[in-house]
XYZ file of N, CA and C in Angstrom:
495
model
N 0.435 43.842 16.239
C -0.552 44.869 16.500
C -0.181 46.126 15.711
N -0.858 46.414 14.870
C -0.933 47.834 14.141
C -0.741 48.944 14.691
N -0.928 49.215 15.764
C -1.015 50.650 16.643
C 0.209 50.791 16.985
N 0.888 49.695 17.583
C 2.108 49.969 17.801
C 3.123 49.745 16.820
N 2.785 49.184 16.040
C 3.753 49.870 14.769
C 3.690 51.382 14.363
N 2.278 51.930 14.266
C 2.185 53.060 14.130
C 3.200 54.038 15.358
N 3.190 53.673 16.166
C 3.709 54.391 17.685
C 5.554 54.136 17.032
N 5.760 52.491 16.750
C 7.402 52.825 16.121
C 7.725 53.862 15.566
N 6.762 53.423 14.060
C 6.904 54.417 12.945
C 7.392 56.232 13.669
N 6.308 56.318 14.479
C 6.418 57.996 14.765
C 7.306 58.099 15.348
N 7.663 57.175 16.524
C 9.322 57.264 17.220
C 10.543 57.083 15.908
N 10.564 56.928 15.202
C 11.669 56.771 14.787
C 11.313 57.758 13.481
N 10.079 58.479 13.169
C 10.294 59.996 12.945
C 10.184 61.147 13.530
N 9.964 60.920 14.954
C 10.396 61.601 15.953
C 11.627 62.168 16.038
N 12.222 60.862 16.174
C 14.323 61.103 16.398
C 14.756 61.426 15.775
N 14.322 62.102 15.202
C 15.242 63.264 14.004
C 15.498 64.405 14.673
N 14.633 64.974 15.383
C 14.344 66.479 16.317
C 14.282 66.065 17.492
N 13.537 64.969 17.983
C 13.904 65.118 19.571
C 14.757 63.625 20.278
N 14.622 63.487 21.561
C 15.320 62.636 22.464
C 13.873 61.780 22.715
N 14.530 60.518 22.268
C 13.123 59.389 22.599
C 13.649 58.266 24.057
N 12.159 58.800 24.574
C 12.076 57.114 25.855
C 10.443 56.787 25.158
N 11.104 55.113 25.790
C 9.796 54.267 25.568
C 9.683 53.673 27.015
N 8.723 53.730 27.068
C 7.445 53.327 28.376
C 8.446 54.052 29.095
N 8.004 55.454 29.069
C 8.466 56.264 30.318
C 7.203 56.899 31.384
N 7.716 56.974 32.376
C 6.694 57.074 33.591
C 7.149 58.620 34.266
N 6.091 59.173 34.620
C 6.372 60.501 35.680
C 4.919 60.404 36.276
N 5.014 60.387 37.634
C 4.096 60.087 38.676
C 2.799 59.467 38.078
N 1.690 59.785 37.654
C 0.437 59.188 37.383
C 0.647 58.823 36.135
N 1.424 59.240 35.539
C 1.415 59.069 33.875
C 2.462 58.220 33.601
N 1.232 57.194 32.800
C 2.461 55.939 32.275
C 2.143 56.064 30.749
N 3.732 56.154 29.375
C 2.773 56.081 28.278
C 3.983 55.533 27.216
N 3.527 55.046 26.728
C 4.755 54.442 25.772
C 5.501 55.127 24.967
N 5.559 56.180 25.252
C 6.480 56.809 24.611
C 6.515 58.516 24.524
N 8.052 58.743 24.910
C 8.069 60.182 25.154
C 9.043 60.933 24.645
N 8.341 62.091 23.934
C 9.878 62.693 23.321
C 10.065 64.134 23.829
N 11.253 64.459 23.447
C 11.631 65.959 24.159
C 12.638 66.771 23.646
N 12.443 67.659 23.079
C 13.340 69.153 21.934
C 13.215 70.233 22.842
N 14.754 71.020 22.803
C 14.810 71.773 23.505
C 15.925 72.929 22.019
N 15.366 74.175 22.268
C 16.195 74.610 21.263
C 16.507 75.940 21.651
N 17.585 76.536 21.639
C 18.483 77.776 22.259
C 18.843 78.327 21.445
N 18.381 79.467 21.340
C 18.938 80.595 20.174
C 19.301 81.957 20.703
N 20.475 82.421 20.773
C 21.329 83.864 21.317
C 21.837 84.566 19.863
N 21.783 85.996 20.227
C 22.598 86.615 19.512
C 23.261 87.473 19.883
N 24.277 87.608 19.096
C 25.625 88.016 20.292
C 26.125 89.247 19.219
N 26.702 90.012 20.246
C 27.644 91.496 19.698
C 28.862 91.358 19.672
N 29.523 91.045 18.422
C 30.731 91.157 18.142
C 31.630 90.128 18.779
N 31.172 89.251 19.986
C 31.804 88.414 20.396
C 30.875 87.372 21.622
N 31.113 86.010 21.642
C 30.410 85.257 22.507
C 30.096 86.053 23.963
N 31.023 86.853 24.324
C 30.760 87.313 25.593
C 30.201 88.287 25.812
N 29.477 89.399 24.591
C 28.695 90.019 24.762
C 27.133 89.927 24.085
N 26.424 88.266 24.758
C 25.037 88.276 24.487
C 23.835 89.319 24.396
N 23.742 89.571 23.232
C 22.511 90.373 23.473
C 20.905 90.057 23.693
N 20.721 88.889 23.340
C 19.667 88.299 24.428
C 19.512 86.630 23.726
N 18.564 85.644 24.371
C 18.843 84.489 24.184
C 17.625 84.155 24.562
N 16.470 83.171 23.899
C 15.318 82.653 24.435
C 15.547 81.026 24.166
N 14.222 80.337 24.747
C 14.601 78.930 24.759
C 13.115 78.024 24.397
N 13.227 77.461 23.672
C 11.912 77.170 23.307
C 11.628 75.424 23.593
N 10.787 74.560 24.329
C 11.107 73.335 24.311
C 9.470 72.534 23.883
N 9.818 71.104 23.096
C 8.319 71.016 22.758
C 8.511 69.281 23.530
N 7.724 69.335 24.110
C 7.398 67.524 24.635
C 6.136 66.894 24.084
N 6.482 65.326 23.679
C 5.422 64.584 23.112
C 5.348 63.930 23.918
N 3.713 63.192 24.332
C 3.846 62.396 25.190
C 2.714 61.731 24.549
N 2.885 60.010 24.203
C 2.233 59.215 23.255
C 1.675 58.108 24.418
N 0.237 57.826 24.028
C 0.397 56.556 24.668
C -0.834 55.588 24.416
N -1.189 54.666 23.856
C -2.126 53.680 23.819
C -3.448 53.179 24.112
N -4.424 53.357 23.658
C -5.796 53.077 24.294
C -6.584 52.070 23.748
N -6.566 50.869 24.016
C -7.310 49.831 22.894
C -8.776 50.650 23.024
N -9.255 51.069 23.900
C -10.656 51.947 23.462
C -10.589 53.151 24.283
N -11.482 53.913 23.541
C -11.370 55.347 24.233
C -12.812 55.961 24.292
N -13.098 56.594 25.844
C -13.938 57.363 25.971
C -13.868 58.703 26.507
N -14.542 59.532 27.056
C -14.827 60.821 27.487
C -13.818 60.623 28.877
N -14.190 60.035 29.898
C -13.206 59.504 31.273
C -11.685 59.156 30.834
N -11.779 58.364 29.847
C -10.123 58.303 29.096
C -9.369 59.632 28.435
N -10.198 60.517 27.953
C -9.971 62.174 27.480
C -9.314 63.006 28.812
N -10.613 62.946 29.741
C -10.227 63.611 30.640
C -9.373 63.382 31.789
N -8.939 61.927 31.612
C -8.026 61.430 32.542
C -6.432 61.532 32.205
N -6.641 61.595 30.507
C -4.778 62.124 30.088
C -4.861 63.027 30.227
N -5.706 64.059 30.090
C -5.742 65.768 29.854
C -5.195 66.227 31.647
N -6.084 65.729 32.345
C -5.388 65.778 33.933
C -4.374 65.232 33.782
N -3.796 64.386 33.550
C -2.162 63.962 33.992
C -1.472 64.515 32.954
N -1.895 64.722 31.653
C -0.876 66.187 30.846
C -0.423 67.320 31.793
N -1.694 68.065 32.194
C -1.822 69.320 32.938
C -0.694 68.608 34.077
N -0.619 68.033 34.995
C 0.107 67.467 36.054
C 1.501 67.398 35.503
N 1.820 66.870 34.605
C 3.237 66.731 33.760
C 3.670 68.027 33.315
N 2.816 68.639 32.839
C 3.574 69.919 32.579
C 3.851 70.681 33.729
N 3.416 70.901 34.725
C 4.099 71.520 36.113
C 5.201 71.240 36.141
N 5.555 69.346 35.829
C 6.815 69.364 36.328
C 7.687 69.254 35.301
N 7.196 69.492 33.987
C 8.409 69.308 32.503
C 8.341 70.884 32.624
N 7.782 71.935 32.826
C 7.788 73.501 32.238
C 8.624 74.297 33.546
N 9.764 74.731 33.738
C 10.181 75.633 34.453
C 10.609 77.005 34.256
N 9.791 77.824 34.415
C 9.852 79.604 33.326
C 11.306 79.981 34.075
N 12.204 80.367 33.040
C 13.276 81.161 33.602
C 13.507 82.509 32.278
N 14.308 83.079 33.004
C 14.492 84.449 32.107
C 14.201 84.105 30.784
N 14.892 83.170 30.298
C 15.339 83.239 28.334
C 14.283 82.152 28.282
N 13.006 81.808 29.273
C 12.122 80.603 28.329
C 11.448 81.254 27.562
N 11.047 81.043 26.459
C 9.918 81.626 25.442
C 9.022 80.862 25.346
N 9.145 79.565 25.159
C 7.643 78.375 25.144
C 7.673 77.447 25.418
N 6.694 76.526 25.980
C 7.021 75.211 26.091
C 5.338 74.405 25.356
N 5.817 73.344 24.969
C 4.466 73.125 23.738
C 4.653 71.241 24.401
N 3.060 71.062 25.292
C 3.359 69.832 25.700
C 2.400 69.179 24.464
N 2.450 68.109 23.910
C 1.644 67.114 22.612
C 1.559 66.220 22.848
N -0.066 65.701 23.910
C -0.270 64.433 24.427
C -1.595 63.572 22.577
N -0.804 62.545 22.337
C -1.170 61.707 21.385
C -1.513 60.512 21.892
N -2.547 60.090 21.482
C -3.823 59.126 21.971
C -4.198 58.143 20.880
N -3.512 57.344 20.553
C -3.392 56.034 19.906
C -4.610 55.772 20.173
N -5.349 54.681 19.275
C -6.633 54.053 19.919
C -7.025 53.231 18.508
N -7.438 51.763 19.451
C -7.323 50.620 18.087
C -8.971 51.240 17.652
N -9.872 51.630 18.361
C -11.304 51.773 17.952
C -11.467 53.291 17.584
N -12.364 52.824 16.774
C -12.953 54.379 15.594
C -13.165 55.218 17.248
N -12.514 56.277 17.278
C -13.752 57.495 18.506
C -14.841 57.860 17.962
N -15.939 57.840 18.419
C -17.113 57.975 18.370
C -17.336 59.673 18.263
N -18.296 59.990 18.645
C -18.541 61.441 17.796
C -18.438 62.089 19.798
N -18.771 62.091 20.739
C -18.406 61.919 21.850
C -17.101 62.740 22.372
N -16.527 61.153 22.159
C -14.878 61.327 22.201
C -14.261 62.676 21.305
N -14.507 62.899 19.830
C -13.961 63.614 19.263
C -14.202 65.110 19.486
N -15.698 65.188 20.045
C -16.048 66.560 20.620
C -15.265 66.728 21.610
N -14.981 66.089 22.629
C -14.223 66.395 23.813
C -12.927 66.825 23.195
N -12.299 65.884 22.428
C -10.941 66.312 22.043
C -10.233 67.871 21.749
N -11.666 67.929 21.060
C -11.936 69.582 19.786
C -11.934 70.717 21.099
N -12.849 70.194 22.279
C -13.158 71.585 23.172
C -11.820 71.544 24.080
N -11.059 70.842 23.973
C -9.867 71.032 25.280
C -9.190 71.930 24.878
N -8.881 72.784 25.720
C -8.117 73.274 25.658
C -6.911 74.090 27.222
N -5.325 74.301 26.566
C -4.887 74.728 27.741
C -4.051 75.662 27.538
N -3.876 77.033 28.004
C -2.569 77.780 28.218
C -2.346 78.466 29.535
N -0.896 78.829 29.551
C -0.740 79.275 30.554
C 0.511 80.260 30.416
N 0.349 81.436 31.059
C 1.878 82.768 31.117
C 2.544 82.323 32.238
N 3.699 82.821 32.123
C 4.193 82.758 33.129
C 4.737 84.158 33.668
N 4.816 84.858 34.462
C 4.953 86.058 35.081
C 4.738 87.504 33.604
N 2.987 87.409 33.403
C 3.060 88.398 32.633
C 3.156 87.819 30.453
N 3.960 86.650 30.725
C 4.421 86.300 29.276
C 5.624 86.662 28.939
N 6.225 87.847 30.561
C 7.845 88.030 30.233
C 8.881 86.500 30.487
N 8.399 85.620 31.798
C 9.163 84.046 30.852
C 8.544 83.459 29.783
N 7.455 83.610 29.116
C 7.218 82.704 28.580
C 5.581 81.909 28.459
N 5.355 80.705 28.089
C 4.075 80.619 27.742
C 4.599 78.738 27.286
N 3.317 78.410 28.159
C 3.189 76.955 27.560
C 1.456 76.917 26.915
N 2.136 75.643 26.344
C 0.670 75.474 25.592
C 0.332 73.612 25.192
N -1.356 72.832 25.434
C -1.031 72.102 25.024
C -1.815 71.244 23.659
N -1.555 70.721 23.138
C -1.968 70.093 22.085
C -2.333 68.760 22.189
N -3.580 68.839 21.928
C -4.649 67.345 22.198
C -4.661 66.254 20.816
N -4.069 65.507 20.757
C -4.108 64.876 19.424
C -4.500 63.374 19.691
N -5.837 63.302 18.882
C -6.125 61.873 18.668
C -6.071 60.945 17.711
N -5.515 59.773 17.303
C -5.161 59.254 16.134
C -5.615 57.479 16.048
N -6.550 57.484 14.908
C -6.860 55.923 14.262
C -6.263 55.534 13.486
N -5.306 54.739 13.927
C -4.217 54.571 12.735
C -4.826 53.456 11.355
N -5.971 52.749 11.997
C -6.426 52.018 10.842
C -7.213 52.945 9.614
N -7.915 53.551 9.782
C -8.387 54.703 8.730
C -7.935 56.060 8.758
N -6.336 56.833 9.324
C -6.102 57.432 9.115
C -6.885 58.579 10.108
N -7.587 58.333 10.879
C -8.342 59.706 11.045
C -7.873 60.255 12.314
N -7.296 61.977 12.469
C -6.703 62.265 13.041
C -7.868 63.462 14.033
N -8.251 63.349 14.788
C -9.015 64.457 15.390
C -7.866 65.511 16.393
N -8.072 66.990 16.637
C -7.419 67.762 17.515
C -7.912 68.595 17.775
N -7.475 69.448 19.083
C -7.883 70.447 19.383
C -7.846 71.175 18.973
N -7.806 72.909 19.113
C -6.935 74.035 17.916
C -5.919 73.889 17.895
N -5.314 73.668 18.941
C -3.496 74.301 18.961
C -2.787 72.937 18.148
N -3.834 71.464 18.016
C -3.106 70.134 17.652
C -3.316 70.386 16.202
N -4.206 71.538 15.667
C -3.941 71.794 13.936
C -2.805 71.977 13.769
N -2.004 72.217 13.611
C -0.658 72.870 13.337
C 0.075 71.623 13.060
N 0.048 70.486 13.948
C 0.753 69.396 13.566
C -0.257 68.315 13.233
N -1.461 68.263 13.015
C -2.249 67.138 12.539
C -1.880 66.432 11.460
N -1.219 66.945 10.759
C -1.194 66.462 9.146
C 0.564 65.681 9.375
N 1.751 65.601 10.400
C 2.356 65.059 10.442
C 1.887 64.016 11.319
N 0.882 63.558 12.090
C 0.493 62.684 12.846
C -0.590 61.811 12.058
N -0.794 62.395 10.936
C -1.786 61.343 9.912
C -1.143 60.804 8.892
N 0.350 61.208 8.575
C 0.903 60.440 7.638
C 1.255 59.454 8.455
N 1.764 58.479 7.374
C 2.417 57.155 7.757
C 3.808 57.218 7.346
């Protein structure tokens, strides 16, 4: 099956930057594959023990399979994204962002439908003000037989690494 070669392929250019599970599960959400980067950056005065401040930035992918896809299939990952990120995003002092990237495999062309839905989703959220921090998520849909990658706004930014091969 093609799709899931495509799904290898990206796991194993995934694991360069993040930590990969396959067929990982968190409550409603089952998906073949999940990745997770977490990155910590401090700068310090004259010595480790006098930090002068430190933020934390983390991005989660969460991939998973649709031999066909409709509008009810859109809005049914987009709810269990939103649900997952409650429990992957915890704002503390030094968080700065958290960037969840649910990717939607699918052996059939999306129809014009499907791809509108994709385009209008959208999600953010502050957390006390934007002084912890800020998640955000990215809707990405992908035909791996003709290449064609549809996204929301925030899934521009990485569309063009989810359409190579």
């Amino acid at each position: 099956m093609e799709d899931y070669g495509y799904i290898d392929k990206l796991a194993e250019k995934l694991s360069v930057y993040f930590d990969i599970e396959k067929d990982w599960k968190m409550e409603n959400l089952c998906c073949d594959l999940y990745a997770r980067s977490h990155i910590k950056n401090e700068k310090y005065f004259f010595s480790k023990k006098a930090k002068v401040y430190g933020f934390e930035n983390y991005e989660h992918c969460i991939v998973k399979y649709f031999p066909s896809i409709g509008v009810k299939d859109i809005d049914g990952f987009t709810d269990s994204l939103k649900c997952a990120a409650d429990k992957l995003v915890t704002p503390h002092d030094e968080h700065m962002s958290s960037i969840i990237t649910g990717v939607m495999v699918t052996a059939e062309k999306p129809d014009r439908d499907v791809a509108d839905a994709v385009r209008r989703f959208k999600f953010h959220k502050s957390f006390a003000f934007g002084f912890k921090g800020w998640m955000d998520i990215r809707l990405i849909l992908v035909h791996p037989q003709s290449r064609e990658v549809v996204t929301n706004k925030k899934g521009k930014e990485v569309a063009k690494f989810y359409a190579s091969r």
